[in-house]
């Protein structure tokens, strides 16, 4: 995040250069204006990964508590308080709320009313919402600020003078006027995937890219699910020769880690086969299931022995090799790079596509092929009609079917 230094109210602070409304990057810079008992609720950063999240189903180890038979109730209660409440929301969500909270506190600091951040006064929230309007924030963004303020008060047991329902009405009113238009999202079609799979693979990185993109599309995976796959999550020949299932441990709408096993099968044309693409990638990357695989023992935890399926690499081209530590997974940017690199080679304007384009493409292709909804949900992991957000008609002429039904 870009930043700039500026002195306000006699304090030299670092400010975000990316926010529409002035935002202090490090709130501890204004601690002299905040009573010590409010340092936590107003200034404290959210925690990173807790020990509970790191364990993720494996034995939990808490320093000086878990293995201490003589641990006091107070120490054990304090350890629990550090582990569980913070893990209610994901780390990414906590970071998003923190960014929004900093905007709120920074606004009140500029107005000389930082102590009205916690507990938040009605006038502070009204004024801040107006600031967001004047700065041109979208209707969709108001939800993030609403959630950040509400969650901050919940986390620090603060009494919010305004009922959340009333606060929510204000946000909804703003959104009703601004609208929440859908962003245009481009879909990776079967035509795109076919063209990419038929490309010649000159380098080992290109072999990796083909495996990643074909797997992400045909299995309708979220970017986070691609990142989280371990080598041992590939279940070859599970339902017979030429089949592949993925052991998806946790999905966005699967907080209980019930898991899902989407399937793929061998293609008639070997050049278009996702299974073949994955096997080719495993060979050039030198990856296989470790004899020390822990997946059978801890089925809902990542495997430190086998490691992530897709990994950051040293160098490019024929210098491709996975980093030595098996946990060094790729990130969303590297998924984008793989997808756009292949698309660009087919002559498509690649910059408009994102990792979500693959999931959209998988679901939309299935709809065009009249795959039953219940089967689509088994593959995509959707439990409700939220799959509609990813769907797009593969044939635009189908949009005219409604009016043609009148036979006029």
GROMACS .gro file of C-alpha atoms in nm:
model
  408
    1UNK     CA    1   0.000   0.000   0.000
    2UNK     CA    2   0.142   0.338  -0.102
    3UNK     CA    3   0.183   0.592   0.175
    4UNK     CA    4   0.277   0.951   0.243
    5UNK     CA    5   0.379   1.140   0.555
    6UNK     CA    6   0.187   1.441   0.680
    7UNK     CA    7   0.156   1.626   1.008
    8UNK     CA    8  -0.197   1.673   1.145
    9UNK     CA    9  -0.288   1.810   1.490
   10UNK     CA   10   0.084   1.822   1.566
   11UNK     CA   11   0.138   1.451   1.496
   12UNK     CA   12   0.357   1.324   1.213
   13UNK     CA   13   0.172   1.029   1.063
   14UNK     CA   14   0.189   0.796   0.765
   15UNK     CA   15  -0.124   0.814   0.548
   16UNK     CA   16  -0.257   0.582   0.282
   17UNK     CA   17  -0.219   0.714  -0.071
   18UNK     CA   18  -0.484   0.472  -0.201
   19UNK     CA   19  -0.792   0.552   0.011
   20UNK     CA   20  -1.056   0.798  -0.104
   21UNK     CA   21  -1.092   0.930   0.251
   22UNK     CA   22  -0.775   1.021   0.449
   23UNK     CA   23  -0.663   0.708   0.633
   24UNK     CA   24  -0.382   0.667   0.886
   25UNK     CA   25  -0.177   0.355   0.819
   26UNK     CA   26  -0.066   0.301   1.179
   27UNK     CA   27  -0.326   0.406   1.434
   28UNK     CA   28  -0.075   0.375   1.718
   29UNK     CA   29   0.060   0.707   1.597
   30UNK     CA   30  -0.236   0.878   1.769
   31UNK     CA   31  -0.214   0.686   2.099
   32UNK     CA   32  -0.132   1.006   2.286
   33UNK     CA   33  -0.490   1.119   2.215
   34UNK     CA   34  -0.650   0.797   2.339
   35UNK     CA   35  -0.686   0.691   2.705
   36UNK     CA   36  -0.494   0.376   2.785
   37UNK     CA   37  -0.811   0.177   2.856
   38UNK     CA   38  -0.927   0.246   2.497
   39UNK     CA   39  -0.603   0.154   2.325
   40UNK     CA   40  -0.733  -0.197   2.262
   41UNK     CA   41  -1.074  -0.124   2.108
   42UNK     CA   42  -0.960   0.179   1.908
   43UNK     CA   43  -0.597   0.110   1.815
   44UNK     CA   44  -0.530  -0.264   1.841
   45UNK     CA   45  -0.467  -0.455   1.519
   46UNK     CA   46  -0.662  -0.777   1.466
   47UNK     CA   47  -0.462  -1.095   1.528
   48UNK     CA   48  -0.303  -1.295   1.250
   49UNK     CA   49  -0.342  -1.671   1.234
   50UNK     CA   50  -0.417  -1.812   1.577
   51UNK     CA   51  -0.277  -2.143   1.702
   52UNK     CA   52  -0.622  -2.295   1.648
   53UNK     CA   53  -0.621  -2.193   1.282
   54UNK     CA   54  -0.263  -2.310   1.235
   55UNK     CA   55  -0.344  -2.651   1.386
   56UNK     CA   56  -0.650  -2.683   1.159
   57UNK     CA   57  -0.755  -3.022   1.289
   58UNK     CA   58  -0.417  -3.145   1.407
   59UNK     CA   59  -0.323  -3.159   1.778
   60UNK     CA   60  -0.340  -2.812   1.931
   61UNK     CA   61  -0.037  -2.684   2.116
   62UNK     CA   62  -0.063  -2.377   2.336
   63UNK     CA   63   0.257  -2.270   2.508
   64UNK     CA   64   0.263  -2.335   2.884
   65UNK     CA   65  -0.104  -2.431   2.890
   66UNK     CA   66  -0.203  -2.734   2.681
   67UNK     CA   67   0.051  -2.973   2.830
   68UNK     CA   68   0.059  -2.830   3.179
   69UNK     CA   69  -0.143  -3.042   3.417
   70UNK     CA   70  -0.126  -2.768   3.677
   71UNK     CA   71  -0.248  -2.488   3.451
   72UNK     CA   72  -0.489  -2.258   3.628
   73UNK     CA   73  -0.844  -2.190   3.516
   74UNK     CA   74  -0.747  -1.828   3.450
   75UNK     CA   75  -0.457  -1.921   3.221
   76UNK     CA   76  -0.666  -2.175   3.031
   77UNK     CA   77  -0.956  -1.932   2.995
   78UNK     CA   78  -0.715  -1.665   2.871
   79UNK     CA   79  -0.570  -1.908   2.617
   80UNK     CA   80  -0.917  -1.997   2.491
   81UNK     CA   81  -0.999  -1.627   2.458
   82UNK     CA   82  -0.693  -1.586   2.235
   83UNK     CA   83  -0.777  -1.888   2.020
   84UNK     CA   84  -1.147  -1.916   1.947
   85UNK     CA   85  -1.316  -1.572   1.941
   86UNK     CA   86  -1.060  -1.433   1.696
   87UNK     CA   87  -1.109  -1.727   1.462
   88UNK     CA   88  -1.481  -1.656   1.414
   89UNK     CA   89  -1.397  -1.466   1.096
   90UNK     CA   90  -1.123  -1.556   0.848
   91UNK     CA   91  -0.788  -1.376   0.853
   92UNK     CA   92  -0.869  -1.210   0.521
   93UNK     CA   93  -1.201  -1.083   0.661
   94UNK     CA   94  -1.031  -0.953   0.975
   95UNK     CA   95  -0.781  -0.762   0.761
   96UNK     CA   96  -1.062  -0.613   0.550
   97UNK     CA   97  -1.252  -0.498   0.860
   98UNK     CA   98  -0.935  -0.349   1.004
   99UNK     CA   99  -0.877  -0.141   0.690
  100UNK     CA  100  -1.233  -0.008   0.712
  101UNK     CA  101  -1.201   0.059   1.086
  102UNK     CA  102  -0.886   0.264   1.026
  103UNK     CA  103  -1.082   0.482   0.783
  104UNK     CA  104  -1.348   0.544   1.050
  105UNK     CA  105  -1.100   0.628   1.326
  106UNK     CA  106  -0.892   0.846   1.091
  107UNK     CA  107  -1.200   1.047   0.993
  108UNK     CA  108  -1.286   1.114   1.357
  109UNK     CA  109  -0.923   1.204   1.428
  110UNK     CA  110  -0.937   1.465   1.152
  111UNK     CA  111  -1.250   1.608   1.315
  112UNK     CA  112  -1.090   1.614   1.659
  113UNK     CA  113  -1.337   1.352   1.789
  114UNK     CA  114  -1.138   1.027   1.791
  115UNK     CA  115  -1.292   0.919   2.124
  116UNK     CA  116  -1.631   0.893   1.954
  117UNK     CA  117  -1.502   0.589   1.766
  118UNK     CA  118  -1.561   0.353   2.060
  119UNK     CA  119  -1.832   0.330   2.158
  120UNK     CA  120  -1.936   0.493   1.831
  121UNK     CA  121  -2.176   0.779   1.871
  122UNK     CA  122  -2.473   0.826   1.644
  123UNK     CA  123  -2.343   1.156   1.511
  124UNK     CA  124  -2.001   1.001   1.441
  125UNK     CA  125  -2.158   0.731   1.225
  126UNK     CA  126  -2.390   0.973   1.049
  127UNK     CA  127  -2.100   1.207   0.967
  128UNK     CA  128  -1.878   0.921   0.853
  129UNK     CA  129  -2.144   0.782   0.619
  130UNK     CA  130  -2.178   1.128   0.468
  131UNK     CA  131  -1.800   1.139   0.425
  132UNK     CA  132  -1.813   0.810   0.235
  133UNK     CA  133  -2.088   0.951   0.012
  134UNK     CA  134  -1.894   1.269  -0.059
  135UNK     CA  135  -1.578   1.073  -0.135
  136UNK     CA  136  -1.759   0.864  -0.395
  137UNK     CA  137  -1.753   0.520  -0.236
  138UNK     CA  138  -1.977   0.267  -0.409
  139UNK     CA  139  -2.295   0.133  -0.253
  140UNK     CA  140  -2.141  -0.211  -0.221
  141UNK     CA  141  -1.849  -0.076  -0.015
  142UNK     CA  142  -2.081   0.058   0.255
  143UNK     CA  143  -2.140  -0.299   0.372
  144UNK     CA  144  -1.772  -0.335   0.461
  145UNK     CA  145  -1.772  -0.022   0.677
  146UNK     CA  146  -2.096  -0.124   0.845
  147UNK     CA  147  -1.960  -0.470   0.928
  148UNK     CA  148  -1.627  -0.334   1.049
  149UNK     CA  149  -1.787  -0.101   1.303
  150UNK     CA  150  -2.035  -0.362   1.423
  151UNK     CA  151  -1.773  -0.637   1.456
  152UNK     CA  152  -1.529  -0.408   1.637
  153UNK     CA  153  -1.789  -0.338   1.905
  154UNK     CA  154  -1.872  -0.706   1.936
  155UNK     CA  155  -1.507  -0.804   1.965
  156UNK     CA  156  -1.435  -0.554   2.243
  157UNK     CA  157  -1.772  -0.589   2.419
  158UNK     CA  158  -1.861  -0.231   2.342
  159UNK     CA  159  -2.214  -0.100   2.367
  160UNK     CA  160  -2.320   0.052   2.037
  161UNK     CA  161  -2.577   0.325   2.109
  162UNK     CA  162  -2.738   0.264   1.770
  163UNK     CA  163  -2.914  -0.071   1.721
  164UNK     CA  164  -2.739  -0.259   1.436
  165UNK     CA  165  -3.075  -0.294   1.260
  166UNK     CA  166  -3.115   0.085   1.251
  167UNK     CA  167  -2.756   0.130   1.133
  168UNK     CA  168  -2.827  -0.126   0.863
  169UNK     CA  169  -3.132   0.069   0.742
  170UNK     CA  170  -2.911   0.374   0.685
  171UNK     CA  171  -2.667   0.168   0.481
  172UNK     CA  172  -2.947   0.010   0.278
  173UNK     CA  173  -3.097   0.353   0.210
  174UNK     CA  174  -2.766   0.475   0.073
  175UNK     CA  175  -2.732   0.162  -0.139
  176UNK     CA  176  -3.085   0.202  -0.272
  177UNK     CA  177  -2.991   0.543  -0.406
  178UNK     CA  178  -2.641   0.463  -0.530
  179UNK     CA  179  -2.728   0.117  -0.655
  180UNK     CA  180  -2.504  -0.186  -0.644
  181UNK     CA  181  -2.439  -0.256  -1.012
  182UNK     CA  182  -2.277  -0.585  -1.093
  183UNK     CA  183  -1.921  -0.562  -1.215
  184UNK     CA  184  -1.869  -0.713  -1.555
  185UNK     CA  185  -1.702  -1.049  -1.505
  186UNK     CA  186  -1.562  -1.238  -1.798
  187UNK     CA  187  -1.623  -1.610  -1.833
  188UNK     CA  188  -1.373  -1.866  -1.953
  189UNK     CA  189  -1.568  -2.069  -2.207
  190UNK     CA  190  -1.511  -2.421  -2.336
  191UNK     CA  191  -1.385  -2.256  -2.656
  192UNK     CA  192  -1.118  -2.067  -2.459
  193UNK     CA  193  -1.013  -2.378  -2.268
  194UNK     CA  194  -0.990  -2.589  -2.585
  195UNK     CA  195  -0.768  -2.328  -2.752
  196UNK     CA  196  -0.539  -2.312  -2.448
  197UNK     CA  197  -0.512  -2.689  -2.412
  198UNK     CA  198  -0.412  -2.721  -2.778
  199UNK     CA  199  -0.120  -2.482  -2.732
  200UNK     CA  200   0.225  -2.632  -2.755
  201UNK     CA  201   0.398  -2.656  -2.417
  202UNK     CA  202   0.752  -2.534  -2.469
  203UNK     CA  203   0.846  -2.475  -2.105
  204UNK     CA  204   0.774  -2.651  -1.780
  205UNK     CA  205   0.593  -2.343  -1.652
  206UNK     CA  206   0.350  -2.377  -1.943
  207UNK     CA  207   0.285  -2.738  -1.840
  208UNK     CA  208   0.203  -2.610  -1.491
  209UNK     CA  209  -0.022  -2.335  -1.629
  210UNK     CA  210  -0.225  -2.583  -1.837
  211UNK     CA  211  -0.276  -2.812  -1.541
  212UNK     CA  212  -0.385  -2.528  -1.314
  213UNK     CA  213  -0.628  -2.365  -1.557
  214UNK     CA  214  -0.789  -2.687  -1.679
  215UNK     CA  215  -0.832  -2.815  -1.323
  216UNK     CA  216  -0.974  -2.484  -1.200
  217UNK     CA  217  -1.225  -2.467  -1.486
  218UNK     CA  218  -1.349  -2.824  -1.522
  219UNK     CA  219  -1.377  -2.867  -1.145
  220UNK     CA  220  -1.530  -2.516  -1.105
  221UNK     CA  221  -1.288  -2.425  -0.827
  222UNK     CA  222  -1.255  -2.103  -0.635
  223UNK     CA  223  -0.903  -1.951  -0.640
  224UNK     CA  224  -0.867  -2.025  -0.268
  225UNK     CA  225  -0.948  -2.392  -0.334
  226UNK     CA  226  -0.681  -2.418  -0.603
  227UNK     CA  227  -0.427  -2.266  -0.364
  228UNK     CA  228  -0.521  -2.504  -0.081
  229UNK     CA  229  -0.494  -2.830  -0.278
  230UNK     CA  230  -0.231  -3.074  -0.155
  231UNK     CA  231  -0.064  -3.329  -0.383
  232UNK     CA  232  -0.244  -3.604  -0.190
  233UNK     CA  233  -0.582  -3.439  -0.260
  234UNK     CA  234  -0.564  -3.581  -0.612
  235UNK     CA  235  -0.758  -3.909  -0.602
  236UNK     CA  236  -0.677  -4.080  -0.931
  237UNK     CA  237  -0.896  -4.370  -1.048
  238UNK     CA  238  -1.124  -4.332  -0.745
  239UNK     CA  239  -1.434  -4.445  -0.937
  240UNK     CA  240  -1.248  -4.656  -1.188
  241UNK     CA  241  -0.974  -4.611  -1.452
  242UNK     CA  242  -0.962  -4.268  -1.613
  243UNK     CA  243  -1.133  -4.083  -1.329
  244UNK     CA  244  -1.009  -3.811  -1.096
  245UNK     CA  245  -1.164  -3.677  -0.778
  246UNK     CA  246  -1.041  -3.389  -0.567
  247UNK     CA  247  -1.049  -3.397  -0.188
  248UNK     CA  248  -1.170  -3.045  -0.115
  249UNK     CA  249  -1.130  -3.012   0.260
  250UNK     CA  250  -1.306  -2.683   0.311
  251UNK     CA  251  -1.504  -2.445   0.095
  252UNK     CA  252  -1.630  -2.094   0.146
  253UNK     CA  253  -1.978  -2.218   0.239
  254UNK     CA  254  -1.852  -2.521   0.429
  255UNK     CA  255  -1.745  -2.385   0.765
  256UNK     CA  256  -1.775  -2.729   0.928
  257UNK     CA  257  -1.521  -2.886   0.688
  258UNK     CA  258  -1.762  -3.152   0.568
  259UNK     CA  259  -1.566  -3.156   0.245
  260UNK     CA  260  -1.653  -3.224  -0.117
  261UNK     CA  261  -1.522  -3.450  -0.392
  262UNK     CA  262  -1.581  -3.299  -0.737
  263UNK     CA  263  -1.504  -3.534  -1.026
  264UNK     CA  264  -1.338  -3.526  -1.364
  265UNK     CA  265  -1.292  -3.794  -1.629
  266UNK     CA  266  -1.054  -3.878  -1.910
  267UNK     CA  267  -1.117  -3.685  -2.232
  268UNK     CA  268  -1.167  -3.852  -2.570
  269UNK     CA  269  -0.892  -3.630  -2.708
  270UNK     CA  270  -0.573  -3.674  -2.504
  271UNK     CA  271  -0.467  -3.318  -2.587
  272UNK     CA  272  -0.774  -3.183  -2.403
  273UNK     CA  273  -0.757  -3.413  -2.102
  274UNK     CA  274  -0.739  -3.250  -1.759
  275UNK     CA  275  -0.614  -3.575  -1.605
  276UNK     CA  276  -0.334  -3.594  -1.859
  277UNK     CA  277  -0.247  -3.227  -1.795
  278UNK     CA  278  -0.223  -3.289  -1.420
  279UNK     CA  279  -0.011  -3.602  -1.462
  280UNK     CA  280   0.224  -3.419  -1.699
  281UNK     CA  281   0.261  -3.141  -1.442
  282UNK     CA  282   0.334  -3.384  -1.157
  283UNK     CA  283   0.605  -3.543  -1.369
  284UNK     CA  284   0.789  -3.222  -1.464
  285UNK     CA  285   0.753  -3.080  -1.112
  286UNK     CA  286   0.876  -3.401  -0.952
  287UNK     CA  287   0.576  -3.424  -0.719
  288UNK     CA  288   0.420  -3.738  -0.575
  289UNK     CA  289   0.240  -3.854  -0.263
  290UNK     CA  290   0.488  -3.885   0.024
  291UNK     CA  291   0.531  -4.205   0.222
  292UNK     CA  292   0.486  -3.981   0.527
  293UNK     CA  293   0.150  -3.844   0.405
  294UNK     CA  294  -0.065  -3.736   0.703
  295UNK     CA  295  -0.397  -3.704   0.519
  296UNK     CA  296  -0.535  -4.038   0.633
  297UNK     CA  297  -0.466  -3.956   0.998
  298UNK     CA  298  -0.579  -3.593   0.990
  299UNK     CA  299  -0.827  -3.586   0.704
  300UNK     CA  300  -0.929  -3.222   0.749
  301UNK     CA  301  -0.581  -3.073   0.772
  302UNK     CA  302  -0.319  -2.978   0.518
  303UNK     CA  303  -0.046  -3.236   0.462
  304UNK     CA  304   0.300  -3.109   0.553
  305UNK     CA  305   0.465  -3.416   0.402
  306UNK     CA  306   0.310  -3.402   0.054
  307UNK     CA  307   0.267  -3.027   0.046
  308UNK     CA  308   0.073  -2.802  -0.185
  309UNK     CA  309  -0.006  -2.914  -0.539
  310UNK     CA  310   0.073  -2.579  -0.704
  311UNK     CA  311   0.376  -2.393  -0.572
  312UNK     CA  312   0.587  -2.089  -0.620
  313UNK     CA  313   0.886  -2.161  -0.841
  314UNK     CA  314   1.249  -2.061  -0.878
  315UNK     CA  315   1.308  -1.905  -1.217
  316UNK     CA  316   1.110  -1.946  -1.535
  317UNK     CA  317   1.106  -2.163  -1.840
  318UNK     CA  318   1.321  -2.474  -1.813
  319UNK     CA  319   1.456  -2.346  -1.481
  320UNK     CA  320   1.116  -2.432  -1.332
  321UNK     CA  321   1.124  -2.623  -1.005
  322UNK     CA  322   0.905  -2.603  -0.696
  323UNK     CA  323   1.046  -2.425  -0.394
  324UNK     CA  324   1.195  -2.672  -0.154
  325UNK     CA  325   0.944  -2.611   0.124
  326UNK     CA  326   0.621  -2.795   0.027
  327UNK     CA  327   0.400  -2.538   0.200
  328UNK     CA  328   0.502  -2.252  -0.032
  329UNK     CA  329   0.173  -2.235  -0.219
  330UNK     CA  330   0.096  -1.999  -0.501
  331UNK     CA  331  -0.128  -1.697  -0.450
  332UNK     CA  332  -0.413  -1.542  -0.645
  333UNK     CA  333  -0.178  -1.323  -0.849
  334UNK     CA  334   0.012  -1.625  -0.977
  335UNK     CA  335  -0.317  -1.791  -1.077
  336UNK     CA  336  -0.402  -1.476  -1.275
  337UNK     CA  337  -0.060  -1.484  -1.435
  338UNK     CA  338  -0.101  -1.847  -1.543
  339UNK     CA  339  -0.449  -1.786  -1.687
  340UNK     CA  340  -0.359  -1.467  -1.870
  341UNK     CA  341  -0.038  -1.611  -2.008
  342UNK     CA  342  -0.226  -1.895  -2.176
  343UNK     CA  343  -0.507  -1.671  -2.299
  344UNK     CA  344  -0.262  -1.421  -2.448
  345UNK     CA  345  -0.098  -1.701  -2.644
  346UNK     CA  346  -0.436  -1.782  -2.802
  347UNK     CA  347  -0.477  -1.421  -2.914
  348UNK     CA  348  -0.743  -1.325  -2.657
  349UNK     CA  349  -0.737  -0.994  -2.467
  350UNK     CA  350  -0.630  -1.155  -2.141
  351UNK     CA  351  -0.629  -0.860  -1.902
  352UNK     CA  352  -1.008  -0.870  -1.851
  353UNK     CA  353  -1.002  -1.226  -1.713
  354UNK     CA  354  -0.952  -1.311  -1.346
  355UNK     CA  355  -0.916  -1.640  -1.154
  356UNK     CA  356  -1.293  -1.635  -1.094
  357UNK     CA  357  -1.338  -1.661  -1.472
  358UNK     CA  358  -1.248  -2.030  -1.445
  359UNK     CA  359  -1.520  -2.111  -1.192
  360UNK     CA  360  -1.770  -1.909  -1.393
  361UNK     CA  361  -1.667  -2.098  -1.703
  362UNK     CA  362  -1.712  -2.437  -1.542
  363UNK     CA  363  -2.062  -2.360  -1.417
  364UNK     CA  364  -2.174  -2.182  -1.734
  365UNK     CA  365  -2.051  -2.464  -1.959
  366UNK     CA  366  -2.244  -2.716  -1.751
  367UNK     CA  367  -2.562  -2.506  -1.781
  368UNK     CA  368  -2.522  -2.484  -2.160
  369UNK     CA  369  -2.491  -2.865  -2.169
  370UNK     CA  370  -2.813  -2.903  -1.964
  371UNK     CA  371  -2.635  -3.066  -1.670
  372UNK     CA  372  -2.900  -3.096  -1.393
  373UNK     CA  373  -2.878  -2.837  -1.118
  374UNK     CA  374  -2.829  -3.095  -0.844
  375UNK     CA  375  -2.528  -3.236  -1.030
  376UNK     CA  376  -2.384  -2.890  -1.085
  377UNK     CA  377  -2.410  -2.822  -0.713
  378UNK     CA  378  -2.227  -3.145  -0.634
  379UNK     CA  379  -1.940  -3.027  -0.850
  380UNK     CA  380  -1.934  -2.660  -0.754
  381UNK     CA  381  -2.021  -2.705  -0.386
  382UNK     CA  382  -2.314  -2.462  -0.393
  383UNK     CA  383  -2.587  -2.530  -0.140
  384UNK     CA  384  -2.830  -2.262  -0.255
  385UNK     CA  385  -2.901  -2.066  -0.572
  386UNK     CA  386  -2.585  -1.858  -0.521
  387UNK     CA  387  -2.442  -2.045  -0.823
  388UNK     CA  388  -2.644  -1.800  -1.033
  389UNK     CA  389  -2.384  -1.532  -0.956
  390UNK     CA  390  -2.131  -1.737  -1.152
  391UNK     CA  391  -2.355  -1.842  -1.438
  392UNK     CA  392  -2.361  -1.689  -1.782
  393UNK     CA  393  -2.537  -1.806  -2.094
  394UNK     CA  394  -2.288  -1.961  -2.330
  395UNK     CA  395  -2.511  -1.879  -2.628
  396UNK     CA  396  -2.643  -1.521  -2.623
  397UNK     CA  397  -2.928  -1.622  -2.856
  398UNK     CA  398  -3.086  -1.804  -2.563
  399UNK     CA  399  -3.174  -1.463  -2.418
  400UNK     CA  400  -3.431  -1.425  -2.695
  401UNK     CA  401  -3.605  -1.754  -2.617
  402UNK     CA  402  -3.852  -1.581  -2.382
  403UNK     CA  403  -3.992  -1.340  -2.642
  404UNK     CA  404  -3.989  -1.609  -2.911
  405UNK     CA  405  -4.211  -1.822  -2.689
  406UNK     CA  406  -4.504  -1.599  -2.792
  407UNK     CA  407  -4.460  -1.720  -3.151
  408UNK     CA  408  -4.549  -1.380  -3.292
   0.00000   0.00000   0.00000
